[in-house]
Coordinates of C-alpha atoms and ligand atoms in Angstrom, one line a residue:
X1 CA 10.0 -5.1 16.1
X2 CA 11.8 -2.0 15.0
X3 CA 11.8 -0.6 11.7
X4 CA 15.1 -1.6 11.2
X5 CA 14.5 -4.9 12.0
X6 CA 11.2 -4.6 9.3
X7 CA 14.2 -3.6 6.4
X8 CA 16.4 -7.0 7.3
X9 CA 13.3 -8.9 8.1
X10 CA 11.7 -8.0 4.4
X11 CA 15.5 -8.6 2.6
X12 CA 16.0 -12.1 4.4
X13 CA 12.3 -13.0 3.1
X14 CA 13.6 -11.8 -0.3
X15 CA 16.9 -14.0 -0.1
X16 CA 15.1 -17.2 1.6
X17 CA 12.3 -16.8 -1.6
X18 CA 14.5 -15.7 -4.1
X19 CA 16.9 -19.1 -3.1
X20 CA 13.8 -21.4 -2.7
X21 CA 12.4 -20.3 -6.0
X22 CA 15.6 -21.0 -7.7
X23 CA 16.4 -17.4 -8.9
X24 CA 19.7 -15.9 -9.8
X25 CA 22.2 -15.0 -7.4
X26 CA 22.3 -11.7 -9.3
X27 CA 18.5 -11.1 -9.3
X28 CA 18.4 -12.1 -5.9
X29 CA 21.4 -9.2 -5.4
X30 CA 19.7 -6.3 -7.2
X31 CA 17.2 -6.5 -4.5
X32 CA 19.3 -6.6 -1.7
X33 CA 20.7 -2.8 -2.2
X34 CA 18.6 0.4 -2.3
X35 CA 19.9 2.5 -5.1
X36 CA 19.6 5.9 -3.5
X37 CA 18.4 7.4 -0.4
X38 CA 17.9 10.6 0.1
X39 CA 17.3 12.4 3.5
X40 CA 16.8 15.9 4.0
X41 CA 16.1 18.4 6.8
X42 CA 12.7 20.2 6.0
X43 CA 12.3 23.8 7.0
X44 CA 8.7 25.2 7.8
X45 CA 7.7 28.7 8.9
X46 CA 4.6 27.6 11.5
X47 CA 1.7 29.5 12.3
X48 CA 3.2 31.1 15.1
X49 CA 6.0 32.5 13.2
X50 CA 8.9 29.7 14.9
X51 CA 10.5 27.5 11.7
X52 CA 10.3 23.6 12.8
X53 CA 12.8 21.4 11.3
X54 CA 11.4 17.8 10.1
X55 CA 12.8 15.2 8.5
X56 CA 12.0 14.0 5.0
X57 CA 13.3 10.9 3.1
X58 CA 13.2 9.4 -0.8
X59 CA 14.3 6.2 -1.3
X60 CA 14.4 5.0 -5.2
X61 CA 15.0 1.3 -4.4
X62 CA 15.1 -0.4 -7.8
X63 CA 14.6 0.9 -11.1
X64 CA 15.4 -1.9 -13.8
X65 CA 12.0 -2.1 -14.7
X66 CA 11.5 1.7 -15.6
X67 CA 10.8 4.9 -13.3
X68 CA 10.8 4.1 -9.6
X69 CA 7.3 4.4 -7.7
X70 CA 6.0 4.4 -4.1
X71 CA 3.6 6.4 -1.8
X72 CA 4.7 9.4 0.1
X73 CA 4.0 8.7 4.3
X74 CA 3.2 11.6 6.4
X75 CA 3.8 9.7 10.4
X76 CA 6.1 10.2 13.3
X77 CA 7.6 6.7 12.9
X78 CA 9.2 7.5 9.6
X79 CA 12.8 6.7 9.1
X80 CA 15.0 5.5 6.2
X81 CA 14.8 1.7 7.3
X82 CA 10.9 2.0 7.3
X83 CA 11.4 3.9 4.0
X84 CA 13.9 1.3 2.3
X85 CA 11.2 -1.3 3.2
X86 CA 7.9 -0.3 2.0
X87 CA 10.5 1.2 -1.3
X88 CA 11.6 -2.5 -1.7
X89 CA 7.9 -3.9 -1.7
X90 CA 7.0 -1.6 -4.0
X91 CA 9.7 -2.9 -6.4
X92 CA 8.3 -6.4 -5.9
X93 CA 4.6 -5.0 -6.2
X94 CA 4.9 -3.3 -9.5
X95 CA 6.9 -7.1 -11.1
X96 CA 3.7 -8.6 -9.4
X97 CA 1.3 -6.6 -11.3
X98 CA 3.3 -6.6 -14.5
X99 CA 3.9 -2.5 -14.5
X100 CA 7.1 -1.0 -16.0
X101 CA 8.3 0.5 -13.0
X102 CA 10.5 -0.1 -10.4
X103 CA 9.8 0.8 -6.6
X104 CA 10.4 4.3 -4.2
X105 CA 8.7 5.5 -1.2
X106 CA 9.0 8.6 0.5
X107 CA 8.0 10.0 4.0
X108 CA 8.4 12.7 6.5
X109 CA 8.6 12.2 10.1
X110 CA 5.8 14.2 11.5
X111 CA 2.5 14.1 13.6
X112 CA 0.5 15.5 10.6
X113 CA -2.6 16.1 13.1
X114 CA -0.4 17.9 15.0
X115 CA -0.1 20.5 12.0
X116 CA -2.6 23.4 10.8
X117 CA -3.5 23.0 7.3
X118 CA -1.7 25.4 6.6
X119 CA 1.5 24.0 8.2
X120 CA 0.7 20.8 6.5
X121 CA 0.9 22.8 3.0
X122 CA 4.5 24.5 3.5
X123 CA 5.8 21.2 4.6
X124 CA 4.9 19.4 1.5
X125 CA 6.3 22.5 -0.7
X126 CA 9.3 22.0 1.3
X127 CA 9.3 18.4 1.1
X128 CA 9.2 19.0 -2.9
X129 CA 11.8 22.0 -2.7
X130 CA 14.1 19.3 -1.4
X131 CA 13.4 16.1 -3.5
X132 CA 13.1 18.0 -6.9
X133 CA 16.0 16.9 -8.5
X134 CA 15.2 13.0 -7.0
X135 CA 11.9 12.8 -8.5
X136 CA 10.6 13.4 -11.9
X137 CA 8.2 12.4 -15.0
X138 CA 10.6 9.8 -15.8
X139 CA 13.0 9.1 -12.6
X140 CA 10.7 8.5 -9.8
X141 CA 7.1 9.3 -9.2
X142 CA 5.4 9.6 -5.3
X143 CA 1.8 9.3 -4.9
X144 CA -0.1 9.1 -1.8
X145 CA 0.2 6.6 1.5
X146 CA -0.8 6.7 4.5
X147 CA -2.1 10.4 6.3
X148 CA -1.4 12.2 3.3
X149 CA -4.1 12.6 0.1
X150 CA -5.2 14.0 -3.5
X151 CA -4.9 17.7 -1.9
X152 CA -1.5 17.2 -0.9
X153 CA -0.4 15.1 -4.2
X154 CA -2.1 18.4 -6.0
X155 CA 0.5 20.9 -4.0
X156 CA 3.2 18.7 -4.4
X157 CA 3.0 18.8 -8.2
X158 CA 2.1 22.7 -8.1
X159 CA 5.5 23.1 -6.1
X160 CA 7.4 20.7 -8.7
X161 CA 6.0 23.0 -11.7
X162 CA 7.0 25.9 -10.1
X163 CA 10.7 25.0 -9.3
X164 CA 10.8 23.6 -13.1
X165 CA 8.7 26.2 -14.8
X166 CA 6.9 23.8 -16.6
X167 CA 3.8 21.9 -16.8
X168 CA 4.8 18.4 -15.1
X169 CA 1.2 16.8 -13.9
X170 CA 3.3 13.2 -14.6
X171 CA 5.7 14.2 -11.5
X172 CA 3.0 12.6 -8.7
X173 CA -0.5 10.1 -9.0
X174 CA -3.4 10.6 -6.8
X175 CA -3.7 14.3 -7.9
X176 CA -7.1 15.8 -7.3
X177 CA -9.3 15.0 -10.4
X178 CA -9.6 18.7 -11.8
X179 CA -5.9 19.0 -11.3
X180 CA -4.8 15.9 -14.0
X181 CA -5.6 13.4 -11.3
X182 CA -7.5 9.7 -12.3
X183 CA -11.2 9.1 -12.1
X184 CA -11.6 6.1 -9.9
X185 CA -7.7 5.9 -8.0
X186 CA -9.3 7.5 -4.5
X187 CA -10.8 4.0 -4.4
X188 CA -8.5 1.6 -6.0
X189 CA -6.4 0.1 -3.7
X190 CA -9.6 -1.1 -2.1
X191 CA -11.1 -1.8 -5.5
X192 CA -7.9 -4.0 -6.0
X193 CA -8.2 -5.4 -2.2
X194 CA -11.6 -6.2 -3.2
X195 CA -11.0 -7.8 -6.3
X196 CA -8.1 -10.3 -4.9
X197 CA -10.7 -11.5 -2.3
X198 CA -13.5 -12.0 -4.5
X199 CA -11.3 -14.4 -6.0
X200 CA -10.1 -15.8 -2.9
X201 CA -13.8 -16.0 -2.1
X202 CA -14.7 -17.9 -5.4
X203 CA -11.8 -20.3 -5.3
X204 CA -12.6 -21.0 -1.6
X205 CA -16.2 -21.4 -2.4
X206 CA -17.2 -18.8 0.2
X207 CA -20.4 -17.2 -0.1
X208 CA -20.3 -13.9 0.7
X209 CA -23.6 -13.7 2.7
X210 CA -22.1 -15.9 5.8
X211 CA -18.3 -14.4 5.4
X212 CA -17.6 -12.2 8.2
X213 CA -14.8 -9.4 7.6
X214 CA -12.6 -7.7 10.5
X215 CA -10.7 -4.6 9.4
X216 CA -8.0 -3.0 10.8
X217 CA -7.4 0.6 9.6
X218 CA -10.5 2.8 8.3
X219 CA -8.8 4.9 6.2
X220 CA -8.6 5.2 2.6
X221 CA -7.2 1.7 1.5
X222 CA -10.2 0.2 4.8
X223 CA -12.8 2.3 3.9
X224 CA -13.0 1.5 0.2
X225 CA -12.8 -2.7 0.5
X226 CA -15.3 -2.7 3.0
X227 CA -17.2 -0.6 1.2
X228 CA -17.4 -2.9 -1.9
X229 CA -17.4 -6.3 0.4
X230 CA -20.4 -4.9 2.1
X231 CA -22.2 -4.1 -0.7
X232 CA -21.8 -7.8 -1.7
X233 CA -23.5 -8.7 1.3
X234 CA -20.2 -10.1 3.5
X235 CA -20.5 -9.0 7.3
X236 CA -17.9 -6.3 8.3
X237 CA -18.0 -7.4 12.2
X238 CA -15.3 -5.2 13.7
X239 CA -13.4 -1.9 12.4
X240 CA -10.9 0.4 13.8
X241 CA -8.7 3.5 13.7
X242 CA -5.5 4.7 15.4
X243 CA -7.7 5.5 18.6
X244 CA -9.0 1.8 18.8
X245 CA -11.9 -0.2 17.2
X246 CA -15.4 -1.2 17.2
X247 CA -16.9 -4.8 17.0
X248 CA -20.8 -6.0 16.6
X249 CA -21.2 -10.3 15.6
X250 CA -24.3 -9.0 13.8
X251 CA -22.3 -6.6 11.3
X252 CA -21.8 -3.0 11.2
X253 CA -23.2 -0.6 7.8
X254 CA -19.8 0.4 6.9
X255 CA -21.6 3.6 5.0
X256 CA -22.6 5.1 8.3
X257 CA -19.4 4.4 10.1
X258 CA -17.6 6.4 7.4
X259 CA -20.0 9.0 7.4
X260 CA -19.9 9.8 11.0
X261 CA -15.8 9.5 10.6
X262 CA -15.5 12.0 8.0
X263 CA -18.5 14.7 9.7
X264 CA -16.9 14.0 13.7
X265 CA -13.1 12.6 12.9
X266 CA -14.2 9.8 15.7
X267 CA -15.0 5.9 14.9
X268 CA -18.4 5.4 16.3
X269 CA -20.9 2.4 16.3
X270 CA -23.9 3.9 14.4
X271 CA -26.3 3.1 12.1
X272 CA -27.9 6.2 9.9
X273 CA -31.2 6.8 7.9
X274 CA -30.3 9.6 6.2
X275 CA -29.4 12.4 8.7
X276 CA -30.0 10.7 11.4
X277 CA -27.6 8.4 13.2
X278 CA -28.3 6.3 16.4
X279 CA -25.5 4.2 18.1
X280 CA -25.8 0.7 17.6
X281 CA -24.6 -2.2 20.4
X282 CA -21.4 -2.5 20.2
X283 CA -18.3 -3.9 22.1
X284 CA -15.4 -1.5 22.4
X285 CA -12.0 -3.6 21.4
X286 CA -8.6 -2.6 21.3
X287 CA -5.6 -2.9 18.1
X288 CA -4.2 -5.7 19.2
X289 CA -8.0 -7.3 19.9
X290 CA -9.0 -6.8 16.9
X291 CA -6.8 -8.7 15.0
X292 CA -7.0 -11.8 17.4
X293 CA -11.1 -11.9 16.6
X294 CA -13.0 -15.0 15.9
X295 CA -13.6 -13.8 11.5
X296 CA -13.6 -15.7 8.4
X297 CA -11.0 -12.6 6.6
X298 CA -8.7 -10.7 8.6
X299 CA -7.6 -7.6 7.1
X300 CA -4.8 -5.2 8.4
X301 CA -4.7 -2.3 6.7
X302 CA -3.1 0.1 8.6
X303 CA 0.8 -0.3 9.8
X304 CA 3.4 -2.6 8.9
X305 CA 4.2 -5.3 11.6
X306 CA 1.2 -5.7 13.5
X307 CA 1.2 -9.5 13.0
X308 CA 4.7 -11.1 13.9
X309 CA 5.4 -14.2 16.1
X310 CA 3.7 -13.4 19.6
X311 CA 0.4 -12.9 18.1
X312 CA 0.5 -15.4 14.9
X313 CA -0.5 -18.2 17.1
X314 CA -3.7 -16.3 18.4
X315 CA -4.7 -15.2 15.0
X316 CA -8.5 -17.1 14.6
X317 CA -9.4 -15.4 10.9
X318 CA -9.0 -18.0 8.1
X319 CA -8.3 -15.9 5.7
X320 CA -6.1 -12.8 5.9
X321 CA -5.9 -10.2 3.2
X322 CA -2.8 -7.5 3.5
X323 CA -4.1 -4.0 3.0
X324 CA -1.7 -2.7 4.7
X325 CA 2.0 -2.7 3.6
X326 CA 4.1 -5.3 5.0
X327 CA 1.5 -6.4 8.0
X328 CA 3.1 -10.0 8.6
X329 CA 6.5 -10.1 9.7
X330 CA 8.5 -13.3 7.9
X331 CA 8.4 -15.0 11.8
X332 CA 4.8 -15.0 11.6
X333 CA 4.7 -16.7 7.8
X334 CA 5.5 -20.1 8.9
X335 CA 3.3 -20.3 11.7
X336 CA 0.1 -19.1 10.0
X337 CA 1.2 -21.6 6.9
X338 CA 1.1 -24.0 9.6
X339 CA -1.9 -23.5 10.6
X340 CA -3.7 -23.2 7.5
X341 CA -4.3 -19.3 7.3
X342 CA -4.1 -18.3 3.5
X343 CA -2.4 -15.1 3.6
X344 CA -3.1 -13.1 0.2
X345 CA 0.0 -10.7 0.7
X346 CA 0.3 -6.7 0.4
X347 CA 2.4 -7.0 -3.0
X348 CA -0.4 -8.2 -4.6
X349 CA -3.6 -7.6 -2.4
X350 CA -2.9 -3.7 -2.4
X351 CA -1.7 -3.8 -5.9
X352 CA -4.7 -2.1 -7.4
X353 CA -3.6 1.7 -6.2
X354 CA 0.0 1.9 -7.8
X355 CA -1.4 0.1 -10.9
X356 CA -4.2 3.3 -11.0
X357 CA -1.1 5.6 -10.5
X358 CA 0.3 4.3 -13.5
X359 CA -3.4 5.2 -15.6
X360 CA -3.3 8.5 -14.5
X361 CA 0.4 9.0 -15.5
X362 CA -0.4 7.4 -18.7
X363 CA -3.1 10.0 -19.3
X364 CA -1.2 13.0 -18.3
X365 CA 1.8 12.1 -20.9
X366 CA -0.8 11.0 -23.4
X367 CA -2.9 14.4 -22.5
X368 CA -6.2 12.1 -22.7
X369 CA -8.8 11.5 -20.2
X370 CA -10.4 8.1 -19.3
X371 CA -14.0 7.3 -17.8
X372 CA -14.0 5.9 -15.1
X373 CA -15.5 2.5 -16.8
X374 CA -12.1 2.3 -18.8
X375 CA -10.1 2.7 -15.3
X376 CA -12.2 0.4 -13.1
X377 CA -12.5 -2.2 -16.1
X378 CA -8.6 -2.2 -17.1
X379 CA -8.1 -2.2 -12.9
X380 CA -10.1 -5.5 -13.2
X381 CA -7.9 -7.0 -16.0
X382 CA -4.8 -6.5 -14.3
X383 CA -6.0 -7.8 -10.7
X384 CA -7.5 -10.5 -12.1
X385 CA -4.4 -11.8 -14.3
X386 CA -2.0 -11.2 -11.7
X387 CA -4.3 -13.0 -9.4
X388 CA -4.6 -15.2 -11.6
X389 CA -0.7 -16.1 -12.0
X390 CA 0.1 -15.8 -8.6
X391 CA -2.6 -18.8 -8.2
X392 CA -1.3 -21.1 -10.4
X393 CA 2.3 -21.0 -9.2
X394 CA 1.4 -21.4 -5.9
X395 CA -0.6 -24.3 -7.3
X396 CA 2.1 -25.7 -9.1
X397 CA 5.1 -25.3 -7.1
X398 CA 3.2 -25.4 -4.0
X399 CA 4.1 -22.2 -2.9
X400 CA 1.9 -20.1 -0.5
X401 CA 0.7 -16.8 -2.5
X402 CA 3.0 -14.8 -1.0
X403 CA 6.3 -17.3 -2.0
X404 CA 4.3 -17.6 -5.2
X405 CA 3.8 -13.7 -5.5
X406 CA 7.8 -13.3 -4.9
X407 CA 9.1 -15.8 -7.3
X408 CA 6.8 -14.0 -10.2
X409 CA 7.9 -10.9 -9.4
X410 CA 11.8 -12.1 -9.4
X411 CA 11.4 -13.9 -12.5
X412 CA 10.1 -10.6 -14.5
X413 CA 12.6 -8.6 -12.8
X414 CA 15.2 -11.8 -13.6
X415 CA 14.7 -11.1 -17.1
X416 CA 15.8 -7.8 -16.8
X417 CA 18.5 -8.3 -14.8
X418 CA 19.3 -11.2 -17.8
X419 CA 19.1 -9.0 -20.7
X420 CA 21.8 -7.0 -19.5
X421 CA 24.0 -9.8 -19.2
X422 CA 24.7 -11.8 -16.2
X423 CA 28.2 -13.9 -14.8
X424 CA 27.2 -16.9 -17.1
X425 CA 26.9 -15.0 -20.0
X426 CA 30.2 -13.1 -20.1
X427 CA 32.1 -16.0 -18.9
X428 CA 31.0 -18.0 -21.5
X429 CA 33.1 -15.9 -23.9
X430 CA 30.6 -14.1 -25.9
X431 CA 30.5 -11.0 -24.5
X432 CA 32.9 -9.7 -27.5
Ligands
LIG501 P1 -4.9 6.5 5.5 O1 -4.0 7.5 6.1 O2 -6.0 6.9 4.6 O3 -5.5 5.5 6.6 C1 -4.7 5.0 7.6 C2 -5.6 4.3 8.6 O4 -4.9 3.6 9.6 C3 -6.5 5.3 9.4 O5 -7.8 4.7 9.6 C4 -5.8 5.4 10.7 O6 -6.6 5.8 11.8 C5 -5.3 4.0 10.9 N1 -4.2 3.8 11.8 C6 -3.1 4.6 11.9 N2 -2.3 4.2 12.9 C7 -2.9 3.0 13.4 C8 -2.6 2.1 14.4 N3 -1.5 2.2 15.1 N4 -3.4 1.1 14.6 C9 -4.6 0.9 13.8 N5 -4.9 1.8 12.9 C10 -4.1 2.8 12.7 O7 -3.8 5.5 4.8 P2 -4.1 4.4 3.6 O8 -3.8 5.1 2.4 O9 -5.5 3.8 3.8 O10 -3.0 3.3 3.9 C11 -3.2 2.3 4.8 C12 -2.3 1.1 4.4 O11 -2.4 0.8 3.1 C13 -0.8 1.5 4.6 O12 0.0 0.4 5.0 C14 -0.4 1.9 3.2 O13 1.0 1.8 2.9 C15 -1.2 0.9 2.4 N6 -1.4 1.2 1.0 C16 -2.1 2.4 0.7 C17 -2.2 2.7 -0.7 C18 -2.9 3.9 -1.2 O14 -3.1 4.0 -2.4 N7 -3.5 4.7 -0.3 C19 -1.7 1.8 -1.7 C20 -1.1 0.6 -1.3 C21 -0.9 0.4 0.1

């Protein structure tokens, strides 16, 4: 499926909820139309003295719940429909996790391994040259997504400052620590991840030491819930990366895998003691494999759409846990409800790093510092009730957590759309 397929397959899933869950035809309506897009041709002065022109896009989706939010994407498949799409879940994952913000997401349409460092620097200057009246404080705030990091969120703001001539550390989250970023958002969105399934594992009665764990995806969002999972003694069976993936029934130690990423950029099979690293057997399994292996918990988190209709019926896991952004395509939803797969979906599963975003931009405005103690324990309070609510509507209103996820998230944006005033209200005469 195309990414303009992904936009209208994630607003028919918000009009077939929104109508199930009985919601507003106004609510339902705000989330139908981004508010703004903005694309913009992106100028950069490469090594070799030639200027390459990329393209960079902000959408700011929906913003009735405060400042818009969402992740800035360095890939080559960036356009504005995959843009509008990740911008509307983020509107829908911020009502989830009861933040007051609204949803954005940003990206540039580039092969960022392609680029020199330095490359990679003047293109997110420029990016920032071009979006600086778009994004702000208290307008919209980017943070990072996938292939782009603290470094970049840290030059980003630098550029911003600049062009304002002001301090503005609120203007972008997952800054580097020393430059007003968080202590503890590198790892939250696995922290979150991790938390959402630790309460999938307890209401499931799984035990951790039998539940075996296939990820999709190594990189930040991967790396850090299989780092915690493994550490709680679940068995991480398969990994993989853009290049393809590794898969062992006896488990891999997700600590060496990572190390031997980040030293050789290359996803290996190894086990280390210390320095020393020896491979470990191993089958070598492609993307699509991967995601069809025989698992207790599936988790893609890597690309939207890797799940969708052709592949939904050959999915074995029996749990899967959205890391990833928009994984499942709304064909596949019925067919793994059929078949008894609890999905725990992105809007809530990979809640954990936009609700650590909003820490550290309450710390820069407040010009005060938490430990990392405060972050990880106020990251457990939020998880944990908005896993918490999610659960118990699905319960009640038998509603899988995703449906259930929606129709909390459209109810707390319902409100807002209800204190302004809706049909019923100025037709019934009081408006004067
Ligand atoms: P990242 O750049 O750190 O890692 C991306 C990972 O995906 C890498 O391991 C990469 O090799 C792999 N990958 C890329 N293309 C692939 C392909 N075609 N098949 C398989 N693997 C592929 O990015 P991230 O921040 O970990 O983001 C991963 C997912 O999590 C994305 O969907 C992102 O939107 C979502 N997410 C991230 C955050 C965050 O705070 N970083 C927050 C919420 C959601």
């Amino acid at each position: 499926m195309n990414t303009e397929q992904v936009f209208h397959d994630a607003l028919e899933r918000v009009r077939e909820i929104g109508e199930d869950a009985g919601v507003g035809h106004e609510v339902i309506e705000s989330l139908l139309h981004p508010k703004a897009m903005l694309k913009a041709s992106l100028p950069v002065r490469m090594d070799d003295g030639s200027t390459q022109y990329f393209t960079g896009y902000r959408c700011r989706y929906n913003d009735i719940l405060g400042p818009t939010k969402g992740g800035i994407r360095f890939h080559p498949e960036v356009n504005q429909f995959e843009v509008q799409a990740l911008a509307l879940w983020m509107s829908i994952k911020t009502a989830v996790v009861g933040l007051p913000y609204g949803g954005a997401k940003g990206g540039i349409c580039v092969h960022p391994k392609e680029l020199s460092p330095m490359e990679i620097e003047r293109l997110s200057r420029a990016y920032v040259r071009a979006m600086a009246d778009f994004i702000g404080p208290d307008v919209d705030i980017p943070a990072p997504d996938v292939y782009t990091n603290a470094r970049i969120m840290g030059w980003m703001m630098d550029e911003y400052e600049a062009i304002k001539r002001s301090r503005a550390p609120a203007v972008i989250t997952g800054k580097p620590i020393r430059l007003g970023g968080s202590l503890g958002r590198e790892e939250a969105t696995g922290r979150g991840a991790y938390l959402c399934t630790v309460e999938l594992a307890k209401k499931q009665n799984l035990d951790p030491k039998g539940t075996t764990v296939v990820l999709q995806g190594f990189g930040n969002a991967g790396y850090h819930i299989a780092s915690l999972l493994h550490q709680d003694g679940y068995k991480i069976i398969a990994v993989s990366d853009s290049q393809g993936g590794i898969y062992s029934k006896d488990g891999f130690d997700v600590e060496s895998i990572y190390k031997e990423k980040q030293e050789h950029k290359r996803m290996r099979a190894v086990y280390c003691d210390d320095s020393v690293c020896s491979l470990v057997d191993h089958d070598v399994i492609t993307n699509e494999e991967i995601l069809e292996l025989e698992c207790d918990i599936l988790v893609p988190a890597a690309l939207e759409g890797v799940i969708d209709k052709h592949n939904a019926g050959n999915i074995k896991a029996k749990y899967i846990v959205e890391v990833a952004n928009g994984p499942i395509l709304s064909d596949a939803d019925d067919i793994l409800a059929e078949r008894r797969i609890t999905v725990v979906p992105d809007v809530l599963a990979n809640a954990g790093g936009v609700t650590v975003s909003y820490f550290e931009w309450v710390q820069n405005r407040s010009g005060y510092s938490w430990t990392l103690e405060e972050v990880r324990a106020r990251l457990k309070e939020v998880m944990i009730r908005a896993c918490d609510e999610v659960w118990k509507i699905s319960e009640n209103e038998q509603r899988t957590l995703r449906s259930a996820s929606y129709a909390l998230a459209f109810r707390r944006i319902g409100e807002a759309v209800m204190a302004h005033g809706t049909r019923e209200y100025f037709q019934d005469g009081r408006a004067a």
